[in-house]
PDB file of N, CA and C in Angstrom:
ATOM      1  N   MET A 482      -1.622  99.103  14.297  1.00 50.00           N
ATOM      2  CA  MET A 482      -2.207  97.738  14.313  1.00 50.00           C
ATOM      3  C   MET A 482      -1.073  97.781  15.498  1.00 50.00           C
ATOM      4  N   ALA A 483      -1.876  96.705  16.290  1.00 53.00           N
ATOM      5  CA  ALA A 483      -1.138  96.468  17.435  1.00 53.00           C
ATOM      6  C   ALA A 483      -0.127  95.132  17.697  1.00 53.00           C
ATOM      7  N   GLY A 484       0.815  94.477  16.809  1.00 54.00           N
ATOM      8  CA  GLY A 484       1.089  93.190  16.114  1.00 54.00           C
ATOM      9  C   GLY A 484       0.420  92.372  15.737  1.00 54.00           C
ATOM     10  N   MET A 485       1.353  91.348  15.587  1.00 52.00           N
ATOM     11  CA  MET A 485       0.483  90.420  14.308  1.00 52.00           C
ATOM     12  C   MET A 485      -0.432  89.300  14.716  1.00 52.00           C
ATOM     13  N   SER A 486      -1.584  89.161  13.694  1.00 50.00           N
ATOM     14  CA  SER A 486      -3.167  88.588  14.396  1.00 50.00           C
ATOM     15  C   SER A 486      -2.027  86.861  14.917  1.00 50.00           C
ATOM     16  N   PRO A 487      -2.588  86.182  16.135  1.00 53.00           N
ATOM     17  CA  PRO A 487      -2.586  85.162  16.659  1.00 53.00           C
ATOM     18  C   PRO A 487      -2.400  83.729  15.074  1.00 53.00           C
ATOM     19  N   LEU A 488      -3.659  84.035  14.795  1.00 52.00           N
ATOM     20  CA  LEU A 488      -3.402  83.186  13.571  1.00 52.00           C
ATOM     21  C   LEU A 488      -2.114  83.014  12.243  1.00 52.00           C
ATOM     22  N   PHE A 489      -1.952  84.318  12.136  1.00 50.00           N
ATOM     23  CA  PHE A 489      -0.809  84.567  11.436  1.00 50.00           C
ATOM     24  C   PHE A 489       0.270  83.735  12.319  1.00 50.00           C
ATOM     25  N   ARG A 490       0.551  84.502  13.198  1.00 46.00           N
ATOM     26  CA  ARG A 490       1.921  84.109  14.175  1.00 46.00           C
ATOM     27  C   ARG A 490       1.829  82.169  14.356  1.00 46.00           C
ATOM     28  N   ARG A 491       0.990  81.426  13.879  1.00 45.00           N
ATOM     29  CA  ARG A 491       0.828  80.149  14.312  1.00 45.00           C
ATOM     30  C   ARG A 491       1.455  79.224  13.271  1.00 45.00           C
ATOM     31  N   ARG A 492       0.939  80.303  12.106  1.00 46.00           N
ATOM     32  CA  ARG A 492       0.757  79.540  11.092  1.00 46.00           C
ATOM     33  C   ARG A 492       2.525  79.380  11.169  1.00 46.00           C
ATOM     34  N   ALA A 493       3.682  81.072  11.115  1.00 45.00           N
ATOM     35  CA  ALA A 493       4.510  80.640  10.967  1.00 45.00           C
ATOM     36  C   ALA A 493       5.242  80.252  11.288  1.00 45.00           C
ATOM     37  N   GLU A 494       5.461  79.540  12.474  1.00 50.00           N
ATOM     38  CA  GLU A 494       5.887  78.135  13.840  1.00 50.00           C
ATOM     39  C   GLU A 494       6.030  77.043  12.540  1.00 50.00           C
ATOM     40  N   PRO A 495       7.301  76.609  12.515  1.00 56.00           N
ATOM     41  CA  PRO A 495       7.610  74.968  11.843  1.00 56.00           C
ATOM     42  C   PRO A 495       6.193  74.353  12.277  1.00 56.00           C
ATOM     43  N   ARG A 496       6.134  73.521  11.554  1.00 61.00           N
ATOM     44  CA  ARG A 496       5.340  72.592  12.370  1.00 61.00           C
ATOM     45  C   ARG A 496       5.523  71.915  12.972  1.00 61.00           C
ATOM     46  N   ALA A 497       5.271  70.476  13.988  1.00 77.00           N
ATOM     47  CA  ALA A 497       5.693  69.525  13.788  1.00 77.00           C
ATOM     48  C   ALA A 497       5.949  68.371  13.335  1.00 77.00           C
ATOM     49  N   ARG A 498       7.359  67.554  12.402  1.00 93.00           N
ATOM     50  CA  ARG A 498       7.154  66.725  11.856  1.00 93.00           C
ATOM     51  C   ARG A 498       7.802  64.835  12.513  1.00 93.00           C
ATOM     52  N   LEU A 499       7.356  64.435  11.536  1.00 97.00           N
ATOM     53  CA  LEU A 499       7.551  63.324  12.268  1.00 97.00           C
ATOM     54  C   LEU A 499       8.312  62.356  11.325  1.00 97.00           C
ATOM     55  N   VAL A 500       9.301  61.862  10.614  1.00 98.00           N
ATOM     56  CA  VAL A 500      10.100  61.041  10.292  1.00 98.00           C
ATOM     57  C   VAL A 500      10.287  59.699  10.397  1.00 98.00           C
ATOM     58  N   THR A 501       9.597  58.579  10.017  1.00 98.00           N
ATOM     59  CA  THR A 501       9.800  57.098  10.348  1.00 98.00           C
ATOM     60  C   THR A 501      10.140  56.457   9.141  1.00 98.00           C
ATOM     61  N   LEU A 502      11.340  55.644   9.625  1.00 98.00           N
ATOM     62  CA  LEU A 502      12.325  54.503   9.137  1.00 98.00           C
ATOM     63  C   LEU A 502      11.497  53.924   8.903  1.00 98.00           C
ATOM     64  N   ILE A 503      10.841  52.601   7.708  1.00 98.00           N
ATOM     65  CA  ILE A 503      10.478  51.528   8.044  1.00 98.00           C
ATOM     66  C   ILE A 503      11.358  50.807   7.082  1.00 98.00           C
ATOM     67  N   ARG A 504      12.837  49.798   7.777  1.00 97.00           N
ATOM     68  CA  ARG A 504      12.764  48.486   7.848  1.00 97.00           C
ATOM     69  C   ARG A 504      12.884  47.785   8.528  1.00 97.00           C
ATOM     70  N   LYS A 505      13.945  46.188   8.009  1.00 96.00           N
ATOM     71  CA  LYS A 505      13.979  45.266   8.333  1.00 96.00           C
ATOM     72  C   LYS A 505      15.431  44.828   8.911  1.00 96.00           C
ATOM     73  N   PRO A 506      16.211  43.925   9.103  1.00 94.00           N
ATOM     74  CA  PRO A 506      17.290  43.753  10.193  1.00 94.00           C
ATOM     75  C   PRO A 506      17.982  43.668   9.242  1.00 94.00           C
ATOM     76  N   GLY A 507      19.688  43.449   9.151  1.00 95.00           N
ATOM     77  CA  GLY A 507      20.126  43.342   8.762  1.00 95.00           C
ATOM     78  C   GLY A 507      20.603  43.784   6.531  1.00 95.00           C
ATOM     79  N   CYS A 508      19.724  44.778   6.858  1.00 96.00           N
ATOM     80  CA  CYS A 508      19.286  45.608   4.408  1.00 96.00           C
ATOM     81  C   CYS A 508      20.274  46.743   4.881  1.00 96.00           C
ATOM     82  N   HIS A 509      20.700  46.336   3.973  1.00 96.00           N
ATOM     83  CA  HIS A 509      21.817  47.254   3.898  1.00 96.00           C
ATOM     84  C   HIS A 509      21.469  49.134   3.244  1.00 96.00           C
ATOM     85  N   LEU A 510      20.768  48.546   1.822  1.00 96.00           N
ATOM     86  CA  LEU A 510      19.979  50.718   1.878  1.00 96.00           C
ATOM     87  C   LEU A 510      19.283  50.105   3.528  1.00 96.00           C
ATOM     88  N   CYS A 511      18.737  49.591   3.698  1.00 97.00           N
ATOM     89  CA  CYS A 511      18.510  50.911   5.433  1.00 97.00           C
ATOM     90  C   CYS A 511      19.052  51.419   6.096  1.00 97.00           C
ATOM     91  N   ASP A 512      19.827  50.607   5.960  1.00 97.00           N
ATOM     92  CA  ASP A 512      21.298  51.291   7.297  1.00 97.00           C
ATOM     93  C   ASP A 512      22.111  52.406   6.445  1.00 97.00           C
ATOM     94  N   ASP A 513      21.870  52.564   4.817  1.00 97.00           N
ATOM     95  CA  ASP A 513      21.969  54.113   4.633  1.00 97.00           C
ATOM     96  C   ASP A 513      21.009  54.881   3.970  1.00 97.00           C
ATOM     97  N   ALA A 514      19.779  54.347   4.534  1.00 98.00           N
ATOM     98  CA  ALA A 514      18.338  55.944   4.973  1.00 98.00           C
ATOM     99  C   ALA A 514      18.564  55.966   5.997  1.00 98.00           C
ATOM    100  N   GLN A 515      19.336  54.798   7.320  1.00 98.00           N
ATOM    101  CA  GLN A 515      19.010  55.153   8.552  1.00 98.00           C
ATOM    102  C   GLN A 515      20.147  57.026   8.696  1.00 98.00           C
ATOM    103  N   VAL A 516      21.811  56.289   7.861  1.00 98.00           N
ATOM    104  CA  VAL A 516      22.900  57.225   7.969  1.00 98.00           C
ATOM    105  C   VAL A 516      21.951  58.439   7.239  1.00 98.00           C
ATOM    106  N   VAL A 517      21.369  58.789   6.608  1.00 98.00           N
ATOM    107  CA  VAL A 517      20.880  60.292   6.204  1.00 98.00           C
ATOM    108  C   VAL A 517      19.644  60.589   6.280  1.00 98.00           C
ATOM    109  N   ILE A 518      18.836  59.715   6.889  1.00 98.00           N
ATOM    110  CA  ILE A 518      17.981  60.603   8.253  1.00 98.00           C
ATOM    111  C   ILE A 518      18.468  60.640   9.580  1.00 98.00           C
ATOM    112  N   GLU A 519      19.117  60.329   9.851  1.00 98.00           N
ATOM    113  CA  GLU A 519      19.816  60.710  11.172  1.00 98.00           C
ATOM    114  C   GLU A 519      20.258  62.312  11.230  1.00 98.00           C
ATOM    115  N   LYS A 520      21.699  61.621   9.840  1.00 98.00           N
ATOM    116  CA  LYS A 520      21.993  64.071   9.628  1.00 98.00           C
ATOM    117  C   LYS A 520      20.991  65.016   9.141  1.00 98.00           C
ATOM    118  N   VAL A 521      19.922  63.929   8.196  1.00 98.00           N
ATOM    119  CA  VAL A 521      18.527  65.258   8.329  1.00 98.00           C
ATOM    120  C   VAL A 521      18.581  65.823   9.832  1.00 98.00           C
ATOM    121  N   CYS A 522      17.590  64.731  10.382  1.00 98.00           N
ATOM    122  CA  CYS A 522      17.114  64.981  11.433  1.00 98.00           C
ATOM    123  C   CYS A 522      17.745  66.013  12.485  1.00 98.00           C
ATOM    124  N   GLY A 523      18.788  65.388  12.598  1.00 97.00           N
ATOM    125  CA  GLY A 523      19.887  65.960  13.363  1.00 97.00           C
ATOM    126  C   GLY A 523      20.051  67.045  13.099  1.00 97.00           C
ATOM    127  N   ASP A 524      20.131  68.406  11.534  1.00 97.00           N
ATOM    128  CA  ASP A 524      20.080  69.255  11.470  1.00 97.00           C
ATOM    129  C   ASP A 524      19.342  70.097  11.316  1.00 97.00           C
ATOM    130  N   LEU A 525      18.354  69.539  11.678  1.00 97.00           N
ATOM    131  CA  LEU A 525      16.628  69.999  11.758  1.00 97.00           C
ATOM    132  C   LEU A 525      16.234  69.955  12.936  1.00 97.00           C
ATOM    133  N   GLY A 526      16.447  68.915  13.953  1.00 96.00           N
ATOM    134  CA  GLY A 526      15.919  69.319  15.312  1.00 96.00           C
ATOM    135  C   GLY A 526      14.977  68.150  14.836  1.00 96.00           C
ATOM    136  N   VAL A 527      14.819  67.259  14.081  1.00 97.00           N
ATOM    137  CA  VAL A 527      13.193  66.922  13.723  1.00 97.00           C
ATOM    138  C   VAL A 527      13.278  65.360  14.340  1.00 97.00           C
ATOM    139  N   PRO A 528      12.387  64.830  15.021  1.00 97.00           N
ATOM    140  CA  PRO A 528      12.396  63.541  16.136  1.00 97.00           C
ATOM    141  C   PRO A 528      11.555  62.659  15.114  1.00 97.00           C
ATOM    142  N   TRP A 529      12.690  61.091  15.091  1.00 98.00           N
ATOM    143  CA  TRP A 529      12.398  60.385  13.607  1.00 98.00           C
ATOM    144  C   TRP A 529      12.744  58.760  14.692  1.00 98.00           C
ATOM    145  N   GLU A 530      11.964  58.212  14.281  1.00 97.00           N
ATOM    146  CA  GLU A 530      12.020  56.550  14.191  1.00 97.00           C
ATOM    147  C   GLU A 530      11.504  55.310  13.548  1.00 97.00           C
ATOM    148  N   PRO A 531      12.310  54.597  14.057  1.00 97.00           N
ATOM    149  CA  PRO A 531      12.636  53.256  13.250  1.00 97.00           C
ATOM    150  C   PRO A 531      11.546  52.385  13.475  1.00 97.00           C
ATOM    151  N   LYS A 532      11.321  51.806  12.212  1.00 97.00           N
ATOM    152  CA  LYS A 532      10.062  50.981  12.720  1.00 97.00           C
ATOM    153  C   LYS A 532      10.954  48.969  12.283  1.00 97.00           C
ATOM    154  N   ASP A 533      10.645  48.257  12.494  1.00 97.00           N
ATOM    155  CA  ASP A 533      10.512  46.853  12.067  1.00 97.00           C
ATOM    156  C   ASP A 533       9.443  46.110  10.764  1.00 97.00           C
ATOM    157  N   ILE A 534       9.666  45.769  10.141  1.00 97.00           N
ATOM    158  CA  ILE A 534       8.707  45.139   9.204  1.00 97.00           C
ATOM    159  C   ILE A 534       8.200  44.402   9.544  1.00 97.00           C
ATOM    160  N   THR A 535       8.914  43.328  10.684  1.00 96.00           N
ATOM    161  CA  THR A 535       9.283  41.669  10.914  1.00 96.00           C
ATOM    162  C   THR A 535       8.556  42.055  12.327  1.00 96.00           C
ATOM    163  N   GLU A 536       8.403  42.775  12.626  1.00 96.00           N
ATOM    164  CA  GLU A 536       7.603  43.113  13.349  1.00 96.00           C
ATOM    165  C   GLU A 536       5.868  43.545  13.464  1.00 96.00           C
ATOM    166  N   ASP A 537       5.492  44.123  12.300  1.00 95.00           N
ATOM    167  CA  ASP A 537       3.916  44.266  12.338  1.00 95.00           C
ATOM    168  C   ASP A 537       3.409  44.489  10.762  1.00 95.00           C
ATOM    169  N   ARG A 538       2.819  43.498  11.261  1.00 96.00           N
ATOM    170  CA  ARG A 538       2.612  43.196   9.646  1.00 96.00           C
ATOM    171  C   ARG A 538       1.629  43.299   9.218  1.00 96.00           C
ATOM    172  N   GLU A 539       1.322  45.114  10.167  1.00 96.00           N
ATOM    173  CA  GLU A 539       0.475  45.755   8.188  1.00 96.00           C
ATOM    174  C   GLU A 539       1.390  46.245   7.930  1.00 96.00           C
ATOM    175  N   LEU A 540       2.272  47.027   8.063  1.00 95.00           N
ATOM    176  CA  LEU A 540       4.033  47.847   7.923  1.00 95.00           C
ATOM    177  C   LEU A 540       4.165  46.331   6.457  1.00 95.00           C
ATOM    178  N   HIS A 541       4.457  44.790   7.232  1.00 96.00           N
ATOM    179  CA  HIS A 541       4.486  44.085   6.487  1.00 96.00           C
ATOM    180  C   HIS A 541       3.392  44.187   4.729  1.00 96.00           C
ATOM    181  N   ASP A 542       2.873  43.610   5.470  1.00 96.00           N
ATOM    182  CA  ASP A 542       1.256  43.968   3.706  1.00 96.00           C
ATOM    183  C   ASP A 542       1.802  45.139   3.236  1.00 96.00           C
ATOM    184  N   ARG A 543       1.868  46.268   3.875  1.00 96.00           N
ATOM    185  CA  ARG A 543       1.621  47.387   2.625  1.00 96.00           C
ATOM    186  C   ARG A 543       2.807  47.528   1.826  1.00 96.00           C
ATOM    187  N   TYR A 544       4.444  47.294   2.128  1.00 96.00           N
ATOM    188  CA  TYR A 544       5.810  48.150   2.389  1.00 96.00           C
ATOM    189  C   TYR A 544       7.156  46.474   1.536  1.00 96.00           C
ATOM    190  N   TRP A 545       6.513  45.560   2.632  1.00 94.00           N
ATOM    191  CA  TRP A 545       7.085  45.011   1.509  1.00 94.00           C
ATOM    192  C   TRP A 545       8.570  45.013   0.690  1.00 94.00           C
ATOM    193  N   GLU A 546       8.170  44.945  -0.280  1.00 94.00           N
ATOM    194  CA  GLU A 546       8.324  45.137  -1.545  1.00 94.00           C
ATOM    195  C   GLU A 546       9.547  46.792  -1.799  1.00 94.00           C
ATOM    196  N   GLN A 547       9.176  47.347  -1.017  1.00 95.00           N
ATOM    197  CA  GLN A 547       9.712  48.730  -0.628  1.00 95.00           C
ATOM    198  C   GLN A 547      10.621  49.443  -0.115  1.00 95.00           C
ATOM    199  N   ILE A 548      11.076  48.460   0.970  1.00 96.00           N
ATOM    200  CA  ILE A 548      11.780  48.670   1.927  1.00 96.00           C
ATOM    201  C   ILE A 548      13.472  48.882   1.385  1.00 96.00           C
ATOM    202  N   PRO A 549      13.922  50.126   2.342  1.00 97.00           N
ATOM    203  CA  PRO A 549      13.150  51.027   2.917  1.00 97.00           C
ATOM    204  C   PRO A 549      13.029  52.346   2.665  1.00 97.00           C
ATOM    205  N   VAL A 550      11.221  52.492   3.618  1.00 98.00           N
ATOM    206  CA  VAL A 550      10.156  53.136   3.218  1.00 98.00           C
ATOM    207  C   VAL A 550      10.814  53.956   4.370  1.00 98.00           C
ATOM    208  N   VAL A 551      10.175  55.299   3.641  1.00 98.00           N
ATOM    209  CA  VAL A 551      10.384  56.684   4.827  1.00 98.00           C
ATOM    210  C   VAL A 551       8.896  57.107   4.747  1.00 98.00           C
ATOM    211  N   LEU A 552       8.883  57.699   5.814  1.00 97.00           N
ATOM    212  CA  LEU A 552       7.659  58.170   5.788  1.00 97.00           C
ATOM    213  C   LEU A 552       7.716  59.727   6.774  1.00 97.00           C
ATOM    214  N   ILE A 553       6.994  60.626   6.283  1.00 97.00           N
ATOM    215  CA  ILE A 553       6.930  62.089   6.906  1.00 97.00           C
ATOM    216  C   ILE A 553       6.050  62.464   7.174  1.00 97.00           C
ATOM    217  N   ASP A 554       5.037  61.908   8.708  1.00 96.00           N
ATOM    218  CA  ASP A 554       3.735  62.343   9.200  1.00 96.00           C
ATOM    219  C   ASP A 554       2.833  61.611   8.466  1.00 96.00           C
ATOM    220  N   GLY A 555       3.185  60.673   8.942  1.00 95.00           N
ATOM    221  CA  GLY A 555       2.372  59.471   7.812  1.00 95.00           C
ATOM    222  C   GLY A 555       2.749  59.403   6.670  1.00 95.00           C
ATOM    223  N   GLU A 556       2.549  60.076   5.775  1.00 95.00           N
ATOM    224  CA  GLU A 556       2.512  59.542   4.631  1.00 95.00           C
ATOM    225  C   GLU A 556       3.286  59.350   4.233  1.00 95.00           C
ATOM    226  N   GLN A 557       3.648  57.968   3.037  1.00 96.00           N
ATOM    227  CA  GLN A 557       5.561  58.034   1.964  1.00 96.00           C
ATOM    228  C   GLN A 557       5.339  58.683   1.496  1.00 96.00           C
ATOM    229  N   HIS A 558       7.154  59.105   2.355  1.00 97.00           N
ATOM    230  CA  HIS A 558       7.948  60.195   1.021  1.00 97.00           C
ATOM    231  C   HIS A 558       8.833  59.922  -0.189  1.00 97.00           C
ATOM    232  N   THR A 559       9.157  57.908   0.937  1.00 96.00           N
ATOM    233  CA  THR A 559      10.178  57.420  -0.711  1.00 96.00           C
ATOM    234  C   THR A 559      10.654  56.210  -0.397  1.00 96.00           C
ATOM    235  N   PHE A 560      10.952  55.705  -1.172  1.00 96.00           N
ATOM    236  CA  PHE A 560      11.824  53.595  -0.646  1.00 96.00           C
ATOM    237  C   PHE A 560      12.980  53.572  -1.559  1.00 96.00           C
ATOM    238  N   TRP A 561      13.213  52.911  -1.261  1.00 95.00           N
ATOM    239  CA  TRP A 561      14.454  52.238  -1.296  1.00 95.00           C
ATOM    240  C   TRP A 561      15.879  53.566  -1.104  1.00 95.00           C
ATOM    241  N   ARG A 562      15.882  54.539  -1.482  1.00 94.00           N
ATOM    242  CA  ARG A 562      16.921  55.445  -1.908  1.00 94.00           C
ATOM    243  C   ARG A 562      16.857  56.699  -0.897  1.00 94.00           C
ATOM    244  N   VAL A 563      16.920  57.082   0.022  1.00 96.00           N
ATOM    245  CA  VAL A 563      17.451  58.412   0.454  1.00 96.00           C
ATOM    246  C   VAL A 563      17.522  60.123   0.033  1.00 96.00           C
ATOM    247  N   ASN A 564      17.163  60.795  -0.717  1.00 97.00           N
ATOM    248  CA  ASN A 564      17.956  61.657  -0.953  1.00 97.00           C
ATOM    249  C   ASN A 564      17.942  62.981  -0.141  1.00 97.00           C
ATOM    250  N   GLU A 565      18.546  63.799   0.366  1.00 97.00           N
ATOM    251  CA  GLU A 565      19.677  63.875   1.454  1.00 97.00           C
ATOM    252  C   GLU A 565      18.508  64.974   1.521  1.00 97.00           C
ATOM    253  N   GLU A 566      18.771  66.282   0.031  1.00 97.00           N
ATOM    254  CA  GLU A 566      18.090  67.341  -0.155  1.00 97.00           C
ATOM    255  C   GLU A 566      16.667  66.969  -0.778  1.00 97.00           C
ATOM    256  N   ARG A 567      16.574  65.395  -0.891  1.00 97.00           N
ATOM    257  CA  ARG A 567      14.868  65.899  -1.519  1.00 97.00           C
ATOM    258  C   ARG A 567      14.547  66.218   0.328  1.00 97.00           C
ATOM    259  N   LEU A 568      14.985  64.832   1.416  1.00 98.00           N
ATOM    260  CA  LEU A 568      14.345  64.438   2.912  1.00 98.00           C
ATOM    261  C   LEU A 568      14.349  66.170   3.407  1.00 98.00           C
ATOM    262  N   ARG A 569      15.487  67.154   3.294  1.00 97.00           N
ATOM    263  CA  ARG A 569      15.967  68.038   3.886  1.00 97.00           C
ATOM    264  C   ARG A 569      13.911  69.464   3.245  1.00 97.00           C
ATOM    265  N   ARG A 570      14.730  69.408   1.574  1.00 97.00           N
ATOM    266  CA  ARG A 570      13.313  70.328   0.897  1.00 97.00           C
ATOM    267  C   ARG A 570      12.474  70.330   1.667  1.00 97.00           C
ATOM    268  N   ALA A 571      11.905  68.573   2.012  1.00 97.00           N
ATOM    269  CA  ALA A 571      10.278  68.118   1.890  1.00 97.00           C
ATOM    270  C   ALA A 571       9.616  68.658   3.700  1.00 97.00           C
ATOM    271  N   LEU A 572      11.392  68.893   5.223  1.00 96.00           N
ATOM    272  CA  LEU A 572      11.373  69.310   5.783  1.00 96.00           C
ATOM    273  C   LEU A 572      10.859  70.199   6.033  1.00 96.00           C
ATOM    274  N   THR A 573      11.329  70.952   5.142  1.00 92.00           N
ATOM    275  CA  THR A 573      11.582  72.251   5.915  1.00 92.00           C
ATOM    276  C   THR A 573      11.127  73.115   4.403  1.00 92.00           C
ATOM    277  N   ASP A 574      10.021  72.535   4.094  1.00 83.00           N
ATOM    278  CA  ASP A 574       9.098  73.150   2.598  1.00 83.00           C
ATOM    279  C   ASP A 574       7.511  74.566   3.955  1.00 83.00           C
TER     280      ASP A 574
END
């Protein structure tokens, strides 16, 4: 048997992930969420980006009642409070 199949090798690599924090200026919960995201993403080497809900009409209409909202690869992970262990698990599963 000559090594692993390319298919298996591809699957075994970590997937490229992106965490998005939807926040607004002067939001205490958003600041708290950002601290957790910076820590977890920093530990895991996962990129993240902040998005200001006041500058994006679509995000505003969709998430205004829930901010801060955390997306992983564009899918909603959580809102209001970010649980460090849950975020870490979601990014390493």
